[in-house]
Short mmCIF file of C-alpha atoms and ligand atoms in Angstrom, two decimals:
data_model
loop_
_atom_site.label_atom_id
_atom_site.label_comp_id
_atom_site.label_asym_id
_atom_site.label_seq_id
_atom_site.Cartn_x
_atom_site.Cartn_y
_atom_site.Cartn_z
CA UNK A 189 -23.12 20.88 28.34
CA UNK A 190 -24.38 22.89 25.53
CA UNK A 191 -22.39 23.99 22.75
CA UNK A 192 -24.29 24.52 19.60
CA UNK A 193 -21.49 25.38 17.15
CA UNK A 194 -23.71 25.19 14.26
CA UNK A 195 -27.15 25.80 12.67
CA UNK A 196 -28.60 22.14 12.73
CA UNK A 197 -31.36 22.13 15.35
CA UNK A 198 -31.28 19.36 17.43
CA UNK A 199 -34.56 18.12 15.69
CA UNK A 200 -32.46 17.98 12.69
CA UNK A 201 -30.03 15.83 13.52
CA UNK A 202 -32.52 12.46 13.25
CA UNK A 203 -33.42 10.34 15.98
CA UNK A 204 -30.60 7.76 14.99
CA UNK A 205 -27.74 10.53 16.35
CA UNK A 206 -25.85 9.32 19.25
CA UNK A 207 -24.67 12.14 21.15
CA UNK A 208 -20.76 12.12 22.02
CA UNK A 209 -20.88 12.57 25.77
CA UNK A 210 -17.88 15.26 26.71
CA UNK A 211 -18.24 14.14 30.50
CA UNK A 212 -17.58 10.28 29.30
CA UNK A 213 -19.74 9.45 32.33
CA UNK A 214 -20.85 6.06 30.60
CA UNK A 215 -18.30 4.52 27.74
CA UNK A 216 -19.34 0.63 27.71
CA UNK A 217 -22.72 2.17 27.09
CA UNK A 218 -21.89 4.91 24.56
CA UNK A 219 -19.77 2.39 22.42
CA UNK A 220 -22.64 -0.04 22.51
CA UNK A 221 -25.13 2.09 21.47
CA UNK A 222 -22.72 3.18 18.55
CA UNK A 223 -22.66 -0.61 17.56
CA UNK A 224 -26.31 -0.36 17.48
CA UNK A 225 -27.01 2.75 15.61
CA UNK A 226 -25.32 0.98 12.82
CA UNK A 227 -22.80 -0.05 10.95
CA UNK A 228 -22.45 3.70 9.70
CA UNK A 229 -23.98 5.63 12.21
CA UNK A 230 -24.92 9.76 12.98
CA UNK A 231 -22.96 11.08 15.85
CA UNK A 232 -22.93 14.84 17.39
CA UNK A 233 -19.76 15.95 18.63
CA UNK A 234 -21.05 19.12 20.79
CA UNK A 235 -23.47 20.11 18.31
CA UNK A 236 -21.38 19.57 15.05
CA UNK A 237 -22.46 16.74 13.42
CA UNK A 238 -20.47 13.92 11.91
CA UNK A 239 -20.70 10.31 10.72
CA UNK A 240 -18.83 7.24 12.09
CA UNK A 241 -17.70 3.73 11.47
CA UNK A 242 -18.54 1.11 13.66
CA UNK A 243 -17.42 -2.11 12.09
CA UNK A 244 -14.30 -3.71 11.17
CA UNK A 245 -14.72 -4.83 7.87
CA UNK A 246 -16.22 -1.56 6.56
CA UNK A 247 -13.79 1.04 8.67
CA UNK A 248 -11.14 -1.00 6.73
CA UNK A 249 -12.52 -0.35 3.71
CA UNK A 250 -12.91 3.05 3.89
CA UNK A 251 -9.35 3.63 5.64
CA UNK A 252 -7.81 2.72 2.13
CA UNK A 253 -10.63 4.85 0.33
CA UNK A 254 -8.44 7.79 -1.32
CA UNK A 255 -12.27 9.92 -1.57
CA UNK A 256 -11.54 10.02 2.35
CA UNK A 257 -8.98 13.24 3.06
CA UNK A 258 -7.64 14.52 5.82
CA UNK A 259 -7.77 18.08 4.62
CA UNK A 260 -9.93 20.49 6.53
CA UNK A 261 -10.19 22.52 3.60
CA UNK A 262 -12.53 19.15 2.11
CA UNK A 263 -14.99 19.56 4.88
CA UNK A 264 -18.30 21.67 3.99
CA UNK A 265 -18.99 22.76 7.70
CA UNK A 266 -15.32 24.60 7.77
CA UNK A 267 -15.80 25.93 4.39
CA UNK A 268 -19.13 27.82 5.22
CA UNK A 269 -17.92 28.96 8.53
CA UNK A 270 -20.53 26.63 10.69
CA UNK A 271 -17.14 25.31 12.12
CA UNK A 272 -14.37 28.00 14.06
CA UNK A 273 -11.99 27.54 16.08
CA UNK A 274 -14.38 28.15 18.68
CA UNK A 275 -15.48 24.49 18.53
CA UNK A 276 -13.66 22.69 21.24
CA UNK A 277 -12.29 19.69 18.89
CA UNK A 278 -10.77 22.07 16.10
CA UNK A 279 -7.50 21.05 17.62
CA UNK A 280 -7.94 17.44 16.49
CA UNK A 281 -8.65 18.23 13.10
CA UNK A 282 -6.72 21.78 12.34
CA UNK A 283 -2.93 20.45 13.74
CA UNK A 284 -0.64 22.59 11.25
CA UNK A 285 0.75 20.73 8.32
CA UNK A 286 2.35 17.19 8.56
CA UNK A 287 2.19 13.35 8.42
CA UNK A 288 -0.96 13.42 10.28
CA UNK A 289 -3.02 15.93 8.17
CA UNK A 290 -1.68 15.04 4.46
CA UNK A 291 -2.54 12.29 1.85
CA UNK A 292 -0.84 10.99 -1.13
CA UNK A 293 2.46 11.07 -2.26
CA UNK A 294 3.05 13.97 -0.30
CA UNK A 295 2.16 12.27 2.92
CA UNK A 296 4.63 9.59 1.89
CA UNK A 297 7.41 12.46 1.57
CA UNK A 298 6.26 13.56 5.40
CA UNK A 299 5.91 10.06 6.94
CA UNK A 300 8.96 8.08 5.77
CA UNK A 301 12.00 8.56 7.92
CA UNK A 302 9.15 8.31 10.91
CA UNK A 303 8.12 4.88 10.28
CA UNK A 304 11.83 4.30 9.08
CA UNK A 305 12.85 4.77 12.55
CA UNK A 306 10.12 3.00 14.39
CA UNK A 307 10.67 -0.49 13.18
CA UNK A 308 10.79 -3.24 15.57
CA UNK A 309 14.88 -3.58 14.67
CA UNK A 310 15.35 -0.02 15.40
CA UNK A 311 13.92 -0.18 18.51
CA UNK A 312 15.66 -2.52 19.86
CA UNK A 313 18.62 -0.26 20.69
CA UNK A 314 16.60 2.05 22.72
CA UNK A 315 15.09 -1.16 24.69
CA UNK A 316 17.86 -0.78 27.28
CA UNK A 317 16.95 2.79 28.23
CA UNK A 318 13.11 1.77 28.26
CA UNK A 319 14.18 -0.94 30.70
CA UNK A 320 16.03 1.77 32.51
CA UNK A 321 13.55 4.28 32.92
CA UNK A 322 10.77 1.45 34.06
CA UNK A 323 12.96 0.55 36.63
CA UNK A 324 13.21 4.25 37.99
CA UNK A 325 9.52 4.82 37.68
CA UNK A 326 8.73 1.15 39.74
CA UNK A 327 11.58 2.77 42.01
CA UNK A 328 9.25 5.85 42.36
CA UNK A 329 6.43 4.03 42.50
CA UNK A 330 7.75 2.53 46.02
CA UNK A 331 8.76 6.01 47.49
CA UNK A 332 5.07 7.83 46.66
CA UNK A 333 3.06 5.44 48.62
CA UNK A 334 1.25 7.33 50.81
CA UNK A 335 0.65 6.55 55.03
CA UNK A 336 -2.38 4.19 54.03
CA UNK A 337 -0.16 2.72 51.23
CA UNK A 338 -2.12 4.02 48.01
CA UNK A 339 -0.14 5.13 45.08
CA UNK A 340 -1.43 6.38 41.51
CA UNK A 341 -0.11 4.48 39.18
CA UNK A 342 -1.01 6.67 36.53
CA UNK A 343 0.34 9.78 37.52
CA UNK A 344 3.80 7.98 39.13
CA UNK A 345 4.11 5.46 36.19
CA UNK A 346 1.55 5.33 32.85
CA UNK A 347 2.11 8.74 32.73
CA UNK A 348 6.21 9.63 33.01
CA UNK A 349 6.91 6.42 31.07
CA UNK A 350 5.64 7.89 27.54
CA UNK A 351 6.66 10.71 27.91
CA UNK A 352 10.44 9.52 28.66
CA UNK A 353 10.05 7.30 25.48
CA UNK A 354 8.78 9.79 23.04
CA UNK A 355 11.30 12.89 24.59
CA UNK A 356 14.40 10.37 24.25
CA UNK A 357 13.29 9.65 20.45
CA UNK A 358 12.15 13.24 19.78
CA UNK A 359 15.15 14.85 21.77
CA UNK A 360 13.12 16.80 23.87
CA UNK A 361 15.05 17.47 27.37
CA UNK A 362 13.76 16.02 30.64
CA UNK A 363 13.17 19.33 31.90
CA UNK A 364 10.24 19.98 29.64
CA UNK A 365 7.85 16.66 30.61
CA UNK A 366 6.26 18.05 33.25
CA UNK A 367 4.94 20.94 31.16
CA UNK A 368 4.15 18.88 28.50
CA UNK A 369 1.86 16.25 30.40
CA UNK A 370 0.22 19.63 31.99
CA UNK A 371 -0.52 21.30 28.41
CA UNK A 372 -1.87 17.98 26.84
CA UNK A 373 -3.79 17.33 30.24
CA UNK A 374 -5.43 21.04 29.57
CA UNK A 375 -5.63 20.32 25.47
CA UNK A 376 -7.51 17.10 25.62
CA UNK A 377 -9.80 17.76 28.54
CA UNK A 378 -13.67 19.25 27.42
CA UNK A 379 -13.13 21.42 31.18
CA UNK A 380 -10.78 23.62 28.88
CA UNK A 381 -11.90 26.93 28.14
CA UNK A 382 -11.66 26.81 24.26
CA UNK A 383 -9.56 30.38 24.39
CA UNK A 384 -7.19 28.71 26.99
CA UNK A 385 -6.83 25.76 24.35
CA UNK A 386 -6.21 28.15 21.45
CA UNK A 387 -3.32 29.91 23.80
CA UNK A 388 -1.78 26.65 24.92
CA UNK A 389 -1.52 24.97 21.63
CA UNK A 390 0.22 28.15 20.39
CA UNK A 391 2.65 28.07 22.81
CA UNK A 392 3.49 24.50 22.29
CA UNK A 393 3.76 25.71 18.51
CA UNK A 394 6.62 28.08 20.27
CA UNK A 395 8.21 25.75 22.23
CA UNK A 396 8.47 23.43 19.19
CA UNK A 397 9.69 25.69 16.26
CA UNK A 398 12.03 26.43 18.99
CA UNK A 399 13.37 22.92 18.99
CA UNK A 400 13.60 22.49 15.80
CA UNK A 401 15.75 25.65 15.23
CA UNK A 402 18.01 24.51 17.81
CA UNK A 403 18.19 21.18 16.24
CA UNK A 404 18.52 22.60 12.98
CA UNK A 405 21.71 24.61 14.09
CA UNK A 406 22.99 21.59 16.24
CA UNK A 407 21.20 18.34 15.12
CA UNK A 408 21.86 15.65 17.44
CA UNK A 409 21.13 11.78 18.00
CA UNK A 410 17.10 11.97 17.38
CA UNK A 411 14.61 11.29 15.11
CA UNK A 412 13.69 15.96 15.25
CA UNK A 413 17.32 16.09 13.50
CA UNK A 414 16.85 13.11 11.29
CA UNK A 415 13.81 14.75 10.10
CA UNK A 416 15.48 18.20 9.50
CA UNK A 417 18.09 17.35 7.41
CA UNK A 418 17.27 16.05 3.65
CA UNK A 419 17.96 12.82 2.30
CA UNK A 420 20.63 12.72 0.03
CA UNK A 421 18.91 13.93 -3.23
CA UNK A 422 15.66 13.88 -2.03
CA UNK A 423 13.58 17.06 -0.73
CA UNK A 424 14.16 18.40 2.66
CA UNK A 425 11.11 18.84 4.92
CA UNK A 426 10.55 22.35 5.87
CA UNK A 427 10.42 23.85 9.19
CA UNK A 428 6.57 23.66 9.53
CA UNK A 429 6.16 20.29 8.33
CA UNK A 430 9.02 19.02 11.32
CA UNK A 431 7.15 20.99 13.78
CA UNK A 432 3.81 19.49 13.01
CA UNK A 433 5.50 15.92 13.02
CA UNK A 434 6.99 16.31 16.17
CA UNK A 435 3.77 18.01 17.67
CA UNK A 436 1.90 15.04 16.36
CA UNK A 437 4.75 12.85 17.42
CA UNK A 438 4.72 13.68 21.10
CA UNK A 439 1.08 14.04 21.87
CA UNK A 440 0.67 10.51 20.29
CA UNK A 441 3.14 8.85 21.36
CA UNK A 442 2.80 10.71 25.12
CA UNK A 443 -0.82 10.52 25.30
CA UNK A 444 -2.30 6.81 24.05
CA UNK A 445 0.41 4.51 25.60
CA UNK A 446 -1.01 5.64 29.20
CA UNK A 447 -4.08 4.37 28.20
CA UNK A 448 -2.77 0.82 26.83
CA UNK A 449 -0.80 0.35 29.95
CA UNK A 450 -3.36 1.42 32.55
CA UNK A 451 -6.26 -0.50 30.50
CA UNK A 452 -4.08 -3.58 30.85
CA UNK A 453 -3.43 -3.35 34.27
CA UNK A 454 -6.90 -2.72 35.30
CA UNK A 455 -8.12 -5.78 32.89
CA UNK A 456 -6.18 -8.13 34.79
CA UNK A 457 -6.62 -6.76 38.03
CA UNK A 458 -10.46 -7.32 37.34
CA UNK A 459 -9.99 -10.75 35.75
CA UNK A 460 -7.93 -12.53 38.41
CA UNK A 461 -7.76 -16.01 36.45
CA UNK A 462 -6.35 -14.42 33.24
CA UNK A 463 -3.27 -12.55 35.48
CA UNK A 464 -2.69 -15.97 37.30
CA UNK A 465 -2.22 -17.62 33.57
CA UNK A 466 0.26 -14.69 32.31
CA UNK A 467 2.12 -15.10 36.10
CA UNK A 468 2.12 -18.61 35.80
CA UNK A 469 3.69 -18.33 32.34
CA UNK A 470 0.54 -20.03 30.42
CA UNK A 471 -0.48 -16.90 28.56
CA UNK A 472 2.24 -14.38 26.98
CA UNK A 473 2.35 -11.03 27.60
CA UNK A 474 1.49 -10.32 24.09
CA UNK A 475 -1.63 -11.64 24.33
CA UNK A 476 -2.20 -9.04 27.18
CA UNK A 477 -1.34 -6.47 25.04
CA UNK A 478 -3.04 -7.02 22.30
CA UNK A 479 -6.60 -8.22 23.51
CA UNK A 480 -6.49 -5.05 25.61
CA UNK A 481 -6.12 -2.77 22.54
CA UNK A 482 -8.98 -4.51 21.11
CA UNK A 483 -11.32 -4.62 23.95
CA UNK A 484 -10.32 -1.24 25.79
CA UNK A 485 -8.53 0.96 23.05
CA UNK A 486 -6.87 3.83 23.90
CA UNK A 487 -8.38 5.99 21.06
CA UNK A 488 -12.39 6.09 21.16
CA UNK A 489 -12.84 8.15 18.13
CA UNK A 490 -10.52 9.36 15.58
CA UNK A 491 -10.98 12.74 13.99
CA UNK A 492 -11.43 13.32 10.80
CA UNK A 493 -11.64 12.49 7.65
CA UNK A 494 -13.78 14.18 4.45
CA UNK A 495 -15.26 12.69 1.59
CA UNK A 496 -14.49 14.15 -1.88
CA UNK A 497 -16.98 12.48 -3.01
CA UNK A 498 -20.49 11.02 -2.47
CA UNK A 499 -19.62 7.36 -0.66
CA UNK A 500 -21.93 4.48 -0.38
CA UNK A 501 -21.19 2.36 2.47
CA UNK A 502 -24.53 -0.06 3.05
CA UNK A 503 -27.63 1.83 3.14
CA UNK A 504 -26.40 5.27 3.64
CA UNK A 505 -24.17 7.81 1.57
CA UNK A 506 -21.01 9.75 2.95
CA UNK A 507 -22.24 13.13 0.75
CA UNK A 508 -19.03 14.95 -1.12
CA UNK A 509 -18.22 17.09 2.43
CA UNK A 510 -19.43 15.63 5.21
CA UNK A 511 -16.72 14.35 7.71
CA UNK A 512 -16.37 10.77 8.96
CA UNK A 513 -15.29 9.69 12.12
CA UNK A 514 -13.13 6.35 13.11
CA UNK A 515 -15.26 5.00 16.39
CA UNK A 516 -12.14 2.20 17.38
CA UNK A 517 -13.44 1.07 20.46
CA UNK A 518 -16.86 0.00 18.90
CA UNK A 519 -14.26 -1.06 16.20
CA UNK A 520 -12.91 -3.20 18.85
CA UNK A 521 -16.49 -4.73 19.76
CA UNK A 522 -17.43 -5.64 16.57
CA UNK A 523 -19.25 -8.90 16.83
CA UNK A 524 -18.95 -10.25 13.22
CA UNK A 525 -15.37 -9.39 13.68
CA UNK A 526 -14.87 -11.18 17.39
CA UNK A 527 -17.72 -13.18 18.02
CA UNK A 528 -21.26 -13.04 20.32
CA UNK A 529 -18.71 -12.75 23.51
CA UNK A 530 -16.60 -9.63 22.08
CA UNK A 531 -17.59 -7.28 24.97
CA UNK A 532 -15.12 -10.37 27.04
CA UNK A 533 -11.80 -9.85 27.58
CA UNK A 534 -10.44 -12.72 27.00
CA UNK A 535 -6.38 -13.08 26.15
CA UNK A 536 -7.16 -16.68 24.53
CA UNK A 537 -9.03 -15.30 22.29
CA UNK A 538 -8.39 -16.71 18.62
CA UNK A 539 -9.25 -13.01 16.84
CA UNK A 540 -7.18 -11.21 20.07
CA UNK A 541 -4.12 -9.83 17.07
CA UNK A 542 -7.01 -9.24 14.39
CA UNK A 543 -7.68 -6.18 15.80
CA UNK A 544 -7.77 -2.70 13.76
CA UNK A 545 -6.68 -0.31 17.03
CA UNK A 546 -3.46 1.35 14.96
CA UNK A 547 -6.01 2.26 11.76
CA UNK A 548 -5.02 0.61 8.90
CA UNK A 549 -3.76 2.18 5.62
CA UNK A 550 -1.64 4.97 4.80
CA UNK A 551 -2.19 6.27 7.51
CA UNK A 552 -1.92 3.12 10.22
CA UNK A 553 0.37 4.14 13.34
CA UNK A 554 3.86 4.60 12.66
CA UNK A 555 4.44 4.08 16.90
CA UNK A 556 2.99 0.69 16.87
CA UNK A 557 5.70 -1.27 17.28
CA UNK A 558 7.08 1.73 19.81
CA UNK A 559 4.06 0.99 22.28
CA UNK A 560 3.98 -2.59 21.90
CA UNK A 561 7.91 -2.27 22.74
CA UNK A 562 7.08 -0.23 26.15
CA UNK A 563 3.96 -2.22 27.18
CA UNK A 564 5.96 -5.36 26.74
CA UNK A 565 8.22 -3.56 29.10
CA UNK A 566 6.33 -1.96 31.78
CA UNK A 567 3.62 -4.58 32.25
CA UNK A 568 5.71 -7.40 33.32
CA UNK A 569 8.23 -5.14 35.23
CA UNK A 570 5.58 -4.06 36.95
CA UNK A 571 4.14 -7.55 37.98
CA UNK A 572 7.13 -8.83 39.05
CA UNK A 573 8.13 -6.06 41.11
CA UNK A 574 4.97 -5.91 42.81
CA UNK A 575 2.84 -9.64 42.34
CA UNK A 576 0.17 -7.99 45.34
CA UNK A 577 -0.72 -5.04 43.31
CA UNK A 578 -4.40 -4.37 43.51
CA UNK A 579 -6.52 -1.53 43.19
CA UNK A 580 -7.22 0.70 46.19
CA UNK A 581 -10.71 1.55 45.05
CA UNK A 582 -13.63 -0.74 43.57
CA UNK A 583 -13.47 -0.69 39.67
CA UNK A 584 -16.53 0.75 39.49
CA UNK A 585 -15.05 3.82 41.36
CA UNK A 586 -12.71 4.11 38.57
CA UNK A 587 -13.36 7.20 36.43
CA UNK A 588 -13.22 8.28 32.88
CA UNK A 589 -11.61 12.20 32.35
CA UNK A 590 -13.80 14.25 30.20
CA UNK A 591 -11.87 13.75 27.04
CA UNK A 592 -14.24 12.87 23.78
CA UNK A 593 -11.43 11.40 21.39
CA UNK A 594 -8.83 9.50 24.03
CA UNK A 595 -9.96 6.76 26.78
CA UNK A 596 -8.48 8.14 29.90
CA UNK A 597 -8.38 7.82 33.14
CA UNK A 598 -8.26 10.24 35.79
CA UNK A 599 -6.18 8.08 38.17
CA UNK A 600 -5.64 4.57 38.94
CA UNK A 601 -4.85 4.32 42.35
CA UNK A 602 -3.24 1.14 43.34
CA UNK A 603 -2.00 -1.04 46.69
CA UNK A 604 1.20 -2.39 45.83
CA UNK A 605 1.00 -5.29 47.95
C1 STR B 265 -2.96 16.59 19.07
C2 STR B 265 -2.64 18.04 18.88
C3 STR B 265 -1.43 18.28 18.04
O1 STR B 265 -0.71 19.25 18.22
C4 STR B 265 -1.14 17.31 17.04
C5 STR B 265 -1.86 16.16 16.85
C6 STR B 265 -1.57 15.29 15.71
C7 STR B 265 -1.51 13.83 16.10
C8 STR B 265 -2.73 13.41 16.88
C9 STR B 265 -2.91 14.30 18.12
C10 STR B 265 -3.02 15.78 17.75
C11 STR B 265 -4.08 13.80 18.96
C12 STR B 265 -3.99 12.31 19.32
C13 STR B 265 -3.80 11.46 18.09
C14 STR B 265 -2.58 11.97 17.35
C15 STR B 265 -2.30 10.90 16.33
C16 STR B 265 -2.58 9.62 17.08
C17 STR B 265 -3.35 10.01 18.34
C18 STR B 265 -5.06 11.48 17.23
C19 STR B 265 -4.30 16.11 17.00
C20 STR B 265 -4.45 9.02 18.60
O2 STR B 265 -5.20 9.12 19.51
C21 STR B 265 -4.58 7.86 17.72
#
């Protein structure tokens, strides 16, 4: 795939790029040649160039750096027009106004009653229905097998069980998953015809401000009517900013927790030993989770931030403009951070919860504790229902979906024993 969205030459770009592959056709080797290129390194995302952070220590650093905005309007590319929406990742970056695209005090204002109602206490009254709908889904899970047994357990689990989560919280209706999985399928995947993207991500902007004006006029038991009405003396949030928290609220919370569950499931199933010690109750299920979000994360690279001004990290300068990208799975890898053996997974691991997979900062994941609440769920649910599950294909047959920014699979199809 060519897509040269701006000026720069290849030849430009310096021999130290590494070139995001859309196709993901080799990710263990793409993140390790992003630990090599440095600790800052040169990256092209389909012809627009960027930098990224490959290392713990300094992606932590610059996560709290207030020179590092979110604000499109900060990045020198958009500015001069090099940058459209023709480029196939504006949708990361360009998202409409909310907790996701704003810094400073005003971010506070957007991201409070969020994180407010994702605490580990406040989940625990949705637990039941969590339990509930993993119970369904395991029940569905039995009915799809097909006549030779095999079942995707993305598509028939990973995938409903999000969304279920996040429509419950957000109050969107049942009715409306399927679509949803369908339009973020067709957002995140580099197969998309970039006009096709445009349309679909204005309808969802449709759909949305349509919710919202329905919750406005009868708010109900969710976090879309908490965040609609003001806080007693305190500013309300105004119809664009709920939208683009519950846009950014859905695909999020939808779209990574597939990823932490299916990683987990195939990391076991491809390290028989360490699934024996969680069966036989010598490892916790925590340690699952957590070693799996720092050796297979479901974000590969986050998009973006700009620097306001010129930022020295080692040898090389951020310039005042010039966008910076968060590269968590080579995050993940980091060897001063894990140790010589951090391409292992290993659920002993000492460093397995100093991991930076949510971000860190003002902006760390406000659905941490969410997905840490359903993985905690669904993974040993799943076990115990089924204690033969194995995959129906050889790992290696396993693929990756062409999707630059998320760590997906296109199915995981399973024998449930
Ligand atoms: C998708 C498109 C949209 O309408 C709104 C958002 C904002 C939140 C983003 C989301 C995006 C893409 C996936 C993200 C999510 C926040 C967390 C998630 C980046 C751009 C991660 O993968 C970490």
């Amino acid at each position: 795939m060519n897509c040269p969205h701006t000026a720069a030459a290849p030849a430009d770009r310096g021999a130290g790029t590494v070139v995001i592959d859309p196709m993901v056709q080799d990710l263990d080797g793409e993140t390790a040649r992003l630990r090599d290129a440095g600790v800052l390194a040169r990256i092209d995302l389909l012809g627009v160039p960027a930098w990224t952070v490959t290392r713990h220590a300094e992606a932590r650093q610059l996560l709290l750096d207030p020179r590092l905005v979110k604000d499109i309007e900060a990045w020198d590319l958009w500015r001069s027009g090099a940058v459209t929406h023709a480029w196939p990742l504006i949708g990361m970056i360009d998202a409409g106004r909310s907790m996701f695209t704003v810094d400073g005090a005003e971010h506070r204002r957007l991201r409070t009653k969020t994180s407010q109602a994702l605490t580990p206490r406040r989940l625990e009254a949705i637990r039941p229905e969590i339990e509930k709908f993993t119970q369904e889904l395991l029940d569905a899970l039995d009915a799809a097998q097909g006549d030779d047994g095999v079942v995707d357990l993305k598509a028939v689990f990973a995938q409903p069980l999000p969304m279920r989560v996040v429509g419950l919280l957000m109050g969107v209706d049942e009715s409306q998953h399927a679509m949803l999985t369908r339009q973020y399928k067709a957002f995140f995947s580099m197969l998309t015809p970039q006009d096709e993207r445009l349309a679909l991500l204005a309808e969802l902007d449709v759909f949305y401000t349509d919710l919202v004006r329905e919750k406005t006029a009868r708010p109900t038991d969710d976090l879309t009517s908490a965040l609609i009405l003001a806080e007693e003396g305190g500013e309300p949030l105004t119809e664009e900013e709920v939208v683009g928290n519950l846009k950014a609220m859905v695909a999020a919370g939808h779209e990574t927790t597939i990823g932490l569950v299916l990683n987990a499931v195939r990391a076991l199933l491809s390290h028989p030993d360490q699934l024996r010690k969680v069966l036989a109750g010598e490892a916790g299920w925590d340690a699952v989770i957590e070693e799996t979000l720092r050796w297979d994360t479901p974000t590969t690279h986050l998009l973006m931030r700009f620097a306001t001004e010129d930022i020295t990290v080692g040898d090389e300068v951020i310039r005042k403009g010039e966008g910076l990208v968060v590269s968590y799975r080579a995050i993940g890898r980091d060897i001063e951070q894990h140790g010589a053996d951090a391409d292992a997974f290993d659920i002993t691991r000492p460093t397995r919860n100093r991991h930076m997979t949510f971000g860190h900062g003002p902006h760390i994941c406000p659905g941490a504790a969410l997905s840490r609440v359903e993985a905690g769920i669904a993974l040993p649910a799943l076990f115990t229902r089924f204690p033969g599950l194995r995959l129906a294909v050889p790992d290696e047959e396993i693929t990756k979906l062409p999707v630059m920014t998320q760590n997906d699979m296109t199915a995981f199809p399973v024998l449930l024993g």
